[in-house]
Amino acid sequence: MTDQPVSNTEGSPQARAREVIFGRQHDRIIERLEALDPTLAAFTREFAYDTVYDLPGLDLKTKELIACALLVSLGSPPELRTHLRGALNAGATEAELRGALLLCVPYLGFPRVVGAFEVLRHHLEDGQQKE
Amino acid sequence: MTDQPVSNTEGSPQARAREVIFGRQHDRIIERLEALDPTLAAFTREFAYDTVYDLPGLDLKTKELIACALLVSLGSPPELRTHLRGALNAGATEAELRGALLLCVPYLGFPRVVGAFEVLRHHLEDGQQKE
Amino acid sequence: MTDQPVSNTEGSPQARAREVIFGRQHDRIIERLEALDPTLAAFTREFAYDTVYDLPGLDLKTKELIACALLVSLGSPPELRTHLRGALNAGATEAELRGALLLCVPYLGFPRVVGAFEVLRHHLEDGQQKE
Amino acid sequence: MTDQPVSNTEGSPQARAREVIFGRQHDRIIERLEALDPTLAAFTREFAYDTVYDLPGLDLKTKELIACALLVSLGSPPELRTHLRGALNAGATEAELRGALLLCVPYLGFPRVVGAFEVLRHHLEDGQQKE
Amino acid sequence: MTDQPVSNTEGSPQARAREVIFGRQHDRIIERLEALDPTLAAFTREFAYDTVYDLPGLDLKTKELIACALLVSLGSPPELRTHLRGALNAGATEAELRGALLLCVPYLGFPRVVGAFEVLRHHLEDGQQKE
Amino acid sequence: MTDQPVSNTEGSPQARAREVIFGRQHDRIIERLEALDPTLAAFTREFAYDTVYDLPGLDLKTKELIACALLVSLGSPPELRTHLRGALNAGATEAELRGALLLCVPYLGFPRVVGAFEVLRHHLEDGQQKE
């Protein structure tokens, strides 16, 4: 058995990973998931975030850089933008984000990475205007 | 044009990424690649390592944790073991490695991650005996 | 040799799988494939549907739930919507469809499944209005 | 919020999905996961099985046929054998299993499916001797 | 409709693609597929080879180089060796094969390609001894 | 060591692969990559094109047909259109392109290939009007 509680939903004094990652988009993201499927939303919140992401060990910035790379490997679904923003919210610089995406080139090839930089560009351009 | 030199093969006072990552296996790995295909070996050494990996920005430990996650996404080819060892060589703890693999669960699902932990187990068991 | 005829295009008294799956969209889907490439359309109709799908063994509802899961694994291409509708046409309930998509979470991770629920939501919303 | 409890570990009068799927291999599989990583084992048991698999809606045989197809899409990792056996344990016939694998051909192509039939053959041959 | 017959099994004066690709291994490969599943074997022979591969347009050498690249993308399953040999049987030189594998680097990254060169090396070494 | 220079950026009397592949879109494509990330643009130009693509061995038409197939395997990202056009620019006929896409069916299944034919259709329709 493990001492690691799998479901760990009681509030904690320090901010939860999902509060930092989602930032001001937190409630909108949770509501969008609820609208898709309440069970999916519960799994995301309670398992993916409040259990896996809240595991001790790695700092949140490193977790988010890893998450971005994994989303590049999956073909840059919309979640990539959430986690590019999440990495920045967790303290990564734009240069570090670019470094994480470039490191994907030798592992995944160029097409996956070009697609990811397109997502980054959209995020940065929108941000200059309104975010 | 970019100021980033794409091919950057002259020696540098600080250790190159591949020297830290490969450690004592360095010459064996390069020779194995040469035996597979000399052009593939040159691309790996000069582009993947001496150009991409040597980009400034992220520290080598973070790069190697990202590399491990990307290799989990590819189905844990033999390179995963090289980079699990590389992450440890670059200063990651075993707990950090386990954290990086567990973070892959919500992105990639369980089968990919179970396979990666098998590779980690083989590496750690061998290491206790001889490495 | 096998007794299973590979090409089996003669009409049969019971409805063919593709007639149930495509439903009222049948002719539109076939025409769209013909417009893309006549050989591709022939392969789809005669091999994928009239040969593979018409194999005995599994009932059509189960086949379509499996097809939906496979399309989630492929990143939810437009065919996912065709087969979400196909599963409903073959007798699956919306709850069964949701169950099949949720079962993909531990195998494929969240991003693939979130994308699939987006497709399901579009399908259900459109259906309330006009389909 | 959802009424679906995300973590649902108390015993129930009916057999849990993992008890049927793993059958006589249950304790061995859990112990093997514990040896890989206790947190991974807890996630597998409490989230993948006792939460996702225990969702109502689909019968266990259908869930296992879907699981087999998803594992074919992932390149037939060792988990495929566990779930081919799980599908049989849940009441699927060998003909239904073969039907599920053949249905993967038009979605995933032949190489993935040939690999899956190799796993099935190994399972059936071993079973004739000792399992 | 298309003029392209989907199933085209009558003998022809010129060698079928599968006879050239499989060469002396032809009967062994067909028997191995029959032993896995007779329907799978029939689909492979009648659809994949005698229908798709026998389409006019590309010469067989080009088809086999494309096939090798596709199998690299799938993680180099055992079929890769069959088609590396098939490309050589269809007139490709070893240098052309190496060129096709190296071209995969910018599209798929290094790990997939290193795995493919391992398969090529095994094939070439075995060939020097006995094939 | 290899005689193959990894970085080979000096001009040559014969047209570089990227000049033929990109054709009239050359400067637009390079500028778009520069806008995404200057280092990514440099890697693409100097490694992917001026090093890998300029390797001797295969003719450019064959390289581009292989590239198209690899991009189908990646889920037809926007680069597929660039290389469908590149294959035509390098001398492939539309029939040869269709043959390369159809050959992907037995390796990758139908959904990937249907998506690729959609990209081809868009390219051909646009071309009749303006390109």
Short mmCIF file of C-alpha atoms in Angstrom, two decimals, chain B residues 98 102 105 108 110-115 117-118 120-121, chain D residues 32-33 36-37 39-40 43-44 47-48 71 74 77 79:
data_model
loop_
_atom_site.label_atom_id
_atom_site.label_comp_id
_atom_site.label_asym_id
_atom_site.label_seq_id
_atom_site.Cartn_x
_atom_site.Cartn_y
_atom_site.Cartn_z
CA ARG B 98 8.94 9.03 -10.51
CA LEU B 102 3.37 9.82 -12.85
CA VAL B 105 -0.73 9.36 -16.49
CA LEU B 108 -1.10 9.53 -21.90
CA PHE B 110 -1.73 4.08 -17.77
CA PRO B 111 -0.29 1.58 -20.28
CA ARG B 112 2.44 3.94 -21.53
CA VAL B 113 3.38 4.79 -17.93
CA VAL B 114 3.44 1.22 -16.66
CA GLY B 115 5.86 0.42 -19.47
CA PHE B 117 8.17 2.20 -14.80
CA GLU B 118 9.26 -1.24 -16.00
CA LEU B 120 13.00 2.39 -14.57
CA ARG B 121 12.83 -0.76 -12.45
CA ARG D 32 3.71 -6.25 -9.66
CA LEU D 33 2.33 -2.70 -9.83
CA LEU D 36 6.97 -0.72 -9.84
CA ASP D 37 5.65 2.24 -7.87
CA THR D 39 1.54 5.55 -6.18
CA LEU D 40 1.10 4.10 -9.66
CA PHE D 43 -3.87 5.17 -9.08
CA THR D 44 -4.47 2.03 -11.10
CA PHE D 47 -8.91 5.41 -10.15
CA ALA D 48 -8.65 3.20 -13.24
CA LEU D 71 -4.63 -1.43 -26.43
CA LEU D 74 -1.36 1.71 -28.41
CA PRO D 77 1.62 -3.39 -24.82
CA GLU D 79 -1.67 -4.98 -20.91
#
